[in-house]
């Protein structure tokens, strides 16, 4: 129990993954403004206006913040679901390729293994594409050289990888290593991969509508600027500290929303895409180590 | 970090995309009404009624505004999902047409390329249809002339484009360039395109139920009209400004809902349909640059 | 902008579509009760009890009202989705029938046209069934006379229309005008139509659980009855008016929920089912004007 | 309108379907406790502690109650959807069996009718299974005697009914009365039935997590026990009544959640499963009265 | 009714399944801190600062707690849905294997029974995998020895079980005991099993984003630390107790979220995975006791 409790406090004060670094400047500005107001109050300027508290009904602000939080989290979770679906589909497609495609000549098994690697390459290419990175050597080990070179000139590399997988399946069908029902079922899984690629792009490219982002920022600013006038009478010299704490609370929620909204990056709050890709690779390697009872060449 | 923070403030004061231009008149009217009340108060008329604050429980108003916000955002996001699905389906259908349809005679490849262009034309026609625009020359480069002329007389142009794609697929099946399973799978993707067209029309044509729109507007008006009587005692001549700020807050949320609700237009908060259509076109062009290993004529 | 703003106020004061006519009696009763309480107060009876405001925490009432609003709106929107799905499925099924069924003899085209009209008849029959109306002459133009007479004796007319469409498809398959994959795909679309009919019936027949409806009404009554005692001290003779306004706010939200919950009727807040059916009919007519390249009789 | 309004009040005071009978004891206990506190107060014990109102922030309590309400309602609605899906799937499967299975010998039609009755039996068996009832004579008219006896010894009767339907379909396929595509499509509908049975079992067997149920009850108790100390100063002898009313409000919401959570029982707030089963039976009977144009024996 | 009511109170005071054991230390710390503040107050230090109550708007805290609760519950419910889907799919796949695979030689029935057991083994292996446990003898009775040994070296045992099932189906297809449509349909059910395995892994491995967890803990700490200063003036020596109660309320909600988030463990709030697996086993045994009318060897 001590361990558990210690961890609770550890997490509460952890800096990595928290949004403090993103908002501390704004918080300090608000605090200094609070100090300024308490100085003015000290010199008897009539800056105390408790009624200002009703300018922005705290329920409106609170609900808008929650709306921000919910939509950002939904994107995060939808992004996670897409990657989960990519993992599942790669596993299913790999299993079906491994189990169902007949091996007539000796090279057929190698073709199957190359295609299983292409499946992992699809996931890796999607990861790089979502991060806006170029095609790197992370992909080089997974796809043949000729294809690797072609990929470098494409707008949307994962789409071309999907094309090659589709082309491989069609060729196996033409060589009678695959019947047409299985071809159709596998094409559907491939469609599924492309659908999830598209869904990730959608999350990446469509942030929350600008009008909400602007309106929320305006309300937050207004709220934090009016705050010192409300509380200076009762808090005196504590005004600065308290205003800073409140603005920390509110800016923090907004900043998390901003950070979570695009979950495909590198920081502590993003999805562990590298780990997911590695798991996929490991599952494929495990699969290759089992031998299916397909029709063998002889 | 300075860059980031600067951007935060820049966004907060950005005019483009904000709803200020849509609501400033109403805000000014409310402000002037507030000034009027403070003048009456100055002449000792008994206009101060703090209890009026409880007429519209702020929780009810706040929750209604959030309801408005949520439903509007859901439409926006559903519209985005529909367009994402159109992109994905066009990519998948294009890949399958390119990979799976056999090329028996020399003209077959041209037929395939024309059909890939028809897929883009479907998206463009959907865009124009949702915007209530006529068939323009944006479509002219994507479809043959004879079809372009026919399209001009139709009630729902994208439906006819879907008909032509379906007809092309059926013809390929009749010429044995396509087996029946793949035909069925492709028809399903085509159905998917039409489903998403219908979903966009649904979003466009079904705003929030009238009764909610009316009731919310009535509550907002009532709230803003009663506000000066509540606060005039404590705020004096500041009443006008503060009432204007509050009404800005509330009308702003309602106005964003109104603007987001139909996301298929041209302004800064709408979906970037032109960019989406261009991406689609670019993906198709990339695909055409790769050659599939289909059965070739000889 | 003037136009826009004018419309905003127009909508706010619009009577058609608002719920005023549904609740004005209850509002007047509450107002009169408020007047009564202020008369008692005038004669120095100790009716003022501000603490009563805490009997029903406004947050509980507010959240219950929002729960009511959300569930009612979800039904409305689900109903709209079902009708959108009916439109889409009719379009897709019509296109596939038109494109894929071979025409061996001269009468085959007439059979196809009759079936396309049956599809529209399905939608119209669903509309009438949901509105609890008898089979009227609106259907007569869309289905053959013999079937029209049979339909009059059925419990659930749309189901029989679906049976006839399914029977037609099976007959075409037996005559080799349709292969079995396409038959299956079309049967699935037909299943989809019946699913959406069932979903509409579900929305129609399952209102919000009675216990919620009762509890919410009880809380509303309690709240409105205790209100005058709370506010009479500060408002004096204004009590009646203010109580009426508050009860208008609250009863209004409940009444909208009640009205939206069943969206298949005729009033201004219901779905435009007649317009939807007409659009469907127009799309089918457009389709018939295009000629498919099916195998023709000769 | 008078009718409508009268009904509004009638519903508000209706006892059947309300939760009063479930909570009145707890409400009375709370009321008596309030009276006790006011007696203590009368004898000048310092029991008045208005600050206690902040112990449980009413927003926290309110939001927890709403969470309870939402999750319970979602189960109710999901249960309703499952039954709607059972209705739809039974209709679709019945129509396809009736239309698509060829009748080679004279007994084939009887086999079809027996299977249509098995479909209704599936729904009835599901209803009984969810209610924890034994196999009764309600089922006896729908299934052959031999099967009825076997059913009595099974853990999960609907599953066996599904097995018999699947077995019938497979037999028709083996006798060439059904092609393999249609068999697969029908098996999928059968899977759908079993999926919905499983979904109902899931709703039945997984209540809200215990920790929530406990925590909510503890907060409610704490809130109601501290309430009299808060209000006794201002309300005096009214304390008992008011505390009773408040506890009625809160316990009521919790009790509805409890009642709605399992919607498969017999009381006024549960789903009308008997009526749904009867509708299904009537639809099947209507279907049997129409004759399909299948290949007839001769 | 007495029984029911007794149960209500029993549940309210039940220790098993409640989160008291997880949070009592933090609650005591908060209580002691409250006592400390009241001692300081007793010695006339100016520690009373009622305005501090506004530092963390209770609406913001409340809404964040609800957000936490909702997301945790959604994971719990999604996990339950995944297991429900596994149950349904195992039932459907078992029924189809039992009904549809022809038995040519005497060993074929044994092969079918072994495969039905493999289906249960898939569920059990998933359970163990989610709990991070090694392959135990719970699996030994369900799979052949050779496979059991192989399974011990795999990263993801359920995936290998799925491979064996897929391989069995493919072999039956190669031996003509199964047609290709049914093979495809069964492969889809198998894909479904793997999808649900992946969904459970996703729930397990992706907790709520770290930034939210940290921010919520910080707000809770801040709130509980500032609380005694707010209330000490009015509560005096009661401060400690009341602060402890409030912190119990709030920490409790957070702790439940933490506990529910991963529902695959062993404690009272987790899913009854062992019971679910046993139900599945019983359903399979019931199925084996019925004999299908497949083509028998002779």
mmCIF file of C-alpha atoms in Angstrom, chain C residues 44-174:
data_model
loop_
_atom_site.group_PDB
_atom_site.id
_atom_site.type_symbol
_atom_site.label_atom_id
_atom_site.label_comp_id
_atom_site.label_asym_id
_atom_site.label_seq_id
_atom_site.Cartn_x
_atom_site.Cartn_y
_atom_site.Cartn_z
ATOM 1 C CA UNK C 44 -48.417 39.724 6.179
ATOM 2 C CA UNK C 45 -48.722 35.954 6.184
ATOM 3 C CA UNK C 46 -45.297 34.455 6.720
ATOM 4 C CA UNK C 47 -45.006 32.832 3.300
ATOM 5 C CA UNK C 48 -41.443 33.915 2.577
ATOM 6 C CA UNK C 49 -39.032 30.983 2.890
ATOM 7 C CA UNK C 50 -35.847 31.686 0.906
ATOM 8 C CA UNK C 51 -34.222 28.496 2.156
ATOM 9 C CA UNK C 52 -36.710 26.470 0.107
ATOM 10 C CA UNK C 53 -34.487 27.190 -2.872
ATOM 11 C CA UNK C 54 -32.244 24.363 -1.780
ATOM 12 C CA UNK C 55 -34.994 21.730 -1.774
ATOM 13 C CA UNK C 56 -34.327 20.796 -5.342
ATOM 14 C CA UNK C 57 -30.703 21.491 -6.064
ATOM 15 C CA UNK C 58 -30.843 23.371 -9.368
ATOM 16 C CA UNK C 59 -27.988 21.260 -10.625
ATOM 17 C CA UNK C 60 -30.057 18.098 -10.211
ATOM 18 C CA UNK C 61 -33.008 19.637 -12.006
ATOM 19 C CA UNK C 62 -30.777 21.080 -14.713
ATOM 20 C CA UNK C 63 -28.985 17.815 -15.328
ATOM 21 C CA UNK C 64 -32.250 15.885 -15.478
ATOM 22 C CA UNK C 65 -33.611 18.346 -18.022
ATOM 23 C CA UNK C 66 -30.474 17.933 -20.076
ATOM 24 C CA UNK C 67 -30.730 14.172 -19.829
ATOM 25 C CA UNK C 68 -34.302 14.493 -21.141
ATOM 26 C CA UNK C 69 -33.157 16.779 -23.924
ATOM 27 C CA UNK C 70 -30.286 14.542 -24.956
ATOM 28 C CA UNK C 71 -32.270 11.332 -25.096
ATOM 29 C CA UNK C 72 -35.085 12.993 -27.015
ATOM 30 C CA UNK C 73 -32.663 14.512 -29.494
ATOM 31 C CA UNK C 74 -30.866 11.211 -29.935
ATOM 32 C CA UNK C 75 -34.142 9.581 -30.945
ATOM 33 C CA UNK C 76 -34.864 12.409 -33.351
ATOM 34 C CA UNK C 77 -31.423 12.074 -34.900
ATOM 35 C CA UNK C 78 -31.541 8.283 -34.971
ATOM 36 C CA UNK C 79 -34.889 8.520 -36.747
ATOM 37 C CA UNK C 80 -33.315 10.881 -39.255
ATOM 38 C CA UNK C 81 -30.431 8.490 -39.752
ATOM 39 C CA UNK C 82 -32.831 5.629 -40.427
ATOM 40 C CA UNK C 83 -34.580 7.639 -43.095
ATOM 41 C CA UNK C 84 -31.243 8.692 -44.534
ATOM 42 C CA UNK C 85 -30.290 5.020 -44.680
ATOM 43 C CA UNK C 86 -33.588 4.194 -46.406
ATOM 44 C CA UNK C 87 -32.864 6.873 -49.030
ATOM 45 C CA UNK C 88 -29.327 5.585 -49.585
ATOM 46 C CA UNK C 89 -30.358 1.961 -49.764
ATOM 47 C CA UNK C 90 -33.188 2.674 -52.177
ATOM 48 C CA UNK C 91 -30.733 4.553 -54.412
ATOM 49 C CA UNK C 92 -28.161 1.770 -54.287
ATOM 50 C CA UNK C 93 -30.638 -1.036 -54.789
ATOM 51 C CA UNK C 94 -32.297 0.848 -57.655
ATOM 52 C CA UNK C 95 -28.945 1.435 -59.354
ATOM 53 C CA UNK C 96 -27.943 -2.204 -59.014
ATOM 54 C CA UNK C 97 -31.281 -3.463 -60.312
ATOM 55 C CA UNK C 98 -31.076 -1.063 -63.234
ATOM 56 C CA UNK C 99 -27.448 -1.870 -64.070
ATOM 57 C CA UNK C 100 -27.120 -5.561 -63.261
ATOM 58 C CA UNK C 101 -30.308 -7.393 -64.193
ATOM 59 C CA UNK C 102 -30.178 -8.642 -67.756
ATOM 60 C CA UNK C 103 -33.097 -7.944 -70.065
ATOM 61 C CA UNK C 104 -33.854 -11.043 -72.088
ATOM 62 C CA UNK C 105 -37.399 -10.360 -73.233
ATOM 63 C CA UNK C 106 -39.102 -7.057 -73.959
ATOM 64 C CA UNK C 107 -41.144 -7.130 -70.764
ATOM 65 C CA UNK C 108 -38.075 -7.327 -68.578
ATOM 66 C CA UNK C 109 -37.507 -3.594 -68.644
ATOM 67 C CA UNK C 110 -41.084 -3.008 -67.514
ATOM 68 C CA UNK C 111 -40.530 -5.436 -64.669
ATOM 69 C CA UNK C 112 -37.476 -3.478 -63.615
ATOM 70 C CA UNK C 113 -39.355 -0.179 -63.695
ATOM 71 C CA UNK C 114 -42.196 -1.689 -61.656
ATOM 72 C CA UNK C 115 -39.671 -2.886 -59.068
ATOM 73 C CA UNK C 116 -38.014 0.510 -58.854
ATOM 74 C CA UNK C 117 -41.463 1.920 -58.121
ATOM 75 C CA UNK C 118 -41.930 -0.765 -55.453
ATOM 76 C CA UNK C 119 -38.811 0.593 -53.773
ATOM 77 C CA UNK C 120 -40.413 4.024 -53.502
ATOM 78 C CA UNK C 121 -43.609 2.314 -52.362
ATOM 79 C CA UNK C 122 -41.632 0.708 -49.532
ATOM 80 C CA UNK C 123 -40.596 4.138 -48.268
ATOM 81 C CA UNK C 124 -44.104 5.557 -48.609
ATOM 82 C CA UNK C 125 -45.633 2.533 -46.866
ATOM 83 C CA UNK C 126 -43.110 2.910 -44.049
ATOM 84 C CA UNK C 127 -44.090 6.566 -43.704
ATOM 85 C CA UNK C 128 -47.803 5.721 -43.522
ATOM 86 C CA UNK C 129 -47.173 2.825 -41.130
ATOM 87 C CA UNK C 130 -45.161 5.027 -38.748
ATOM 88 C CA UNK C 131 -47.892 7.647 -38.801
ATOM 89 C CA UNK C 132 -50.516 5.033 -38.024
ATOM 90 C CA UNK C 133 -52.356 5.827 -41.252
ATOM 91 C CA UNK C 134 -54.164 3.430 -43.500
ATOM 92 C CA UNK C 135 -52.917 2.493 -46.935
ATOM 93 C CA UNK C 136 -54.002 5.464 -49.036
ATOM 94 C CA UNK C 137 -54.018 6.386 -52.706
ATOM 95 C CA UNK C 138 -50.533 7.863 -52.300
ATOM 96 C CA UNK C 139 -49.426 4.263 -52.707
ATOM 97 C CA UNK C 140 -51.844 3.413 -55.473
ATOM 98 C CA UNK C 141 -49.743 4.922 -58.261
ATOM 99 C CA UNK C 142 -46.661 3.022 -57.179
ATOM 100 C CA UNK C 143 -47.843 -0.571 -56.935
ATOM 101 C CA UNK C 144 -49.985 -2.789 -59.167
ATOM 102 C CA UNK C 145 -53.670 -2.979 -58.316
ATOM 103 C CA UNK C 146 -53.703 -6.598 -57.214
ATOM 104 C CA UNK C 147 -50.952 -5.968 -54.709
ATOM 105 C CA UNK C 148 -52.564 -2.741 -53.562
ATOM 106 C CA UNK C 149 -55.694 -4.627 -52.555
ATOM 107 C CA UNK C 150 -53.731 -7.272 -50.679
ATOM 108 C CA UNK C 151 -51.782 -4.621 -48.823
ATOM 109 C CA UNK C 152 -54.961 -3.240 -47.289
ATOM 110 C CA UNK C 153 -55.376 -6.295 -45.077
ATOM 111 C CA UNK C 154 -51.885 -6.548 -43.732
ATOM 112 C CA UNK C 155 -50.641 -5.654 -40.261
ATOM 113 C CA UNK C 156 -47.368 -4.268 -41.471
ATOM 114 C CA UNK C 157 -47.609 -3.202 -45.148
ATOM 115 C CA UNK C 158 -43.920 -2.312 -45.722
ATOM 116 C CA UNK C 159 -42.935 -5.877 -44.830
ATOM 117 C CA UNK C 160 -45.119 -7.218 -47.630
ATOM 118 C CA UNK C 161 -43.626 -4.750 -50.105
ATOM 119 C CA UNK C 162 -40.200 -6.030 -49.085
ATOM 120 C CA UNK C 163 -41.455 -9.572 -49.668
ATOM 121 C CA UNK C 164 -42.519 -8.690 -53.229
ATOM 122 C CA UNK C 165 -39.162 -7.096 -53.998
ATOM 123 C CA UNK C 166 -37.353 -10.142 -52.624
ATOM 124 C CA UNK C 167 -39.623 -12.410 -54.643
ATOM 125 C CA UNK C 168 -38.898 -10.434 -57.818
ATOM 126 C CA UNK C 169 -35.146 -10.735 -57.269
ATOM 127 C CA UNK C 170 -35.411 -14.473 -56.678
ATOM 128 C CA UNK C 171 -37.434 -14.873 -59.875
ATOM 129 C CA UNK C 172 -34.800 -12.998 -61.888
ATOM 130 C CA UNK C 173 -32.185 -15.306 -60.430
ATOM 131 C CA UNK C 174 -34.221 -18.353 -61.384
#
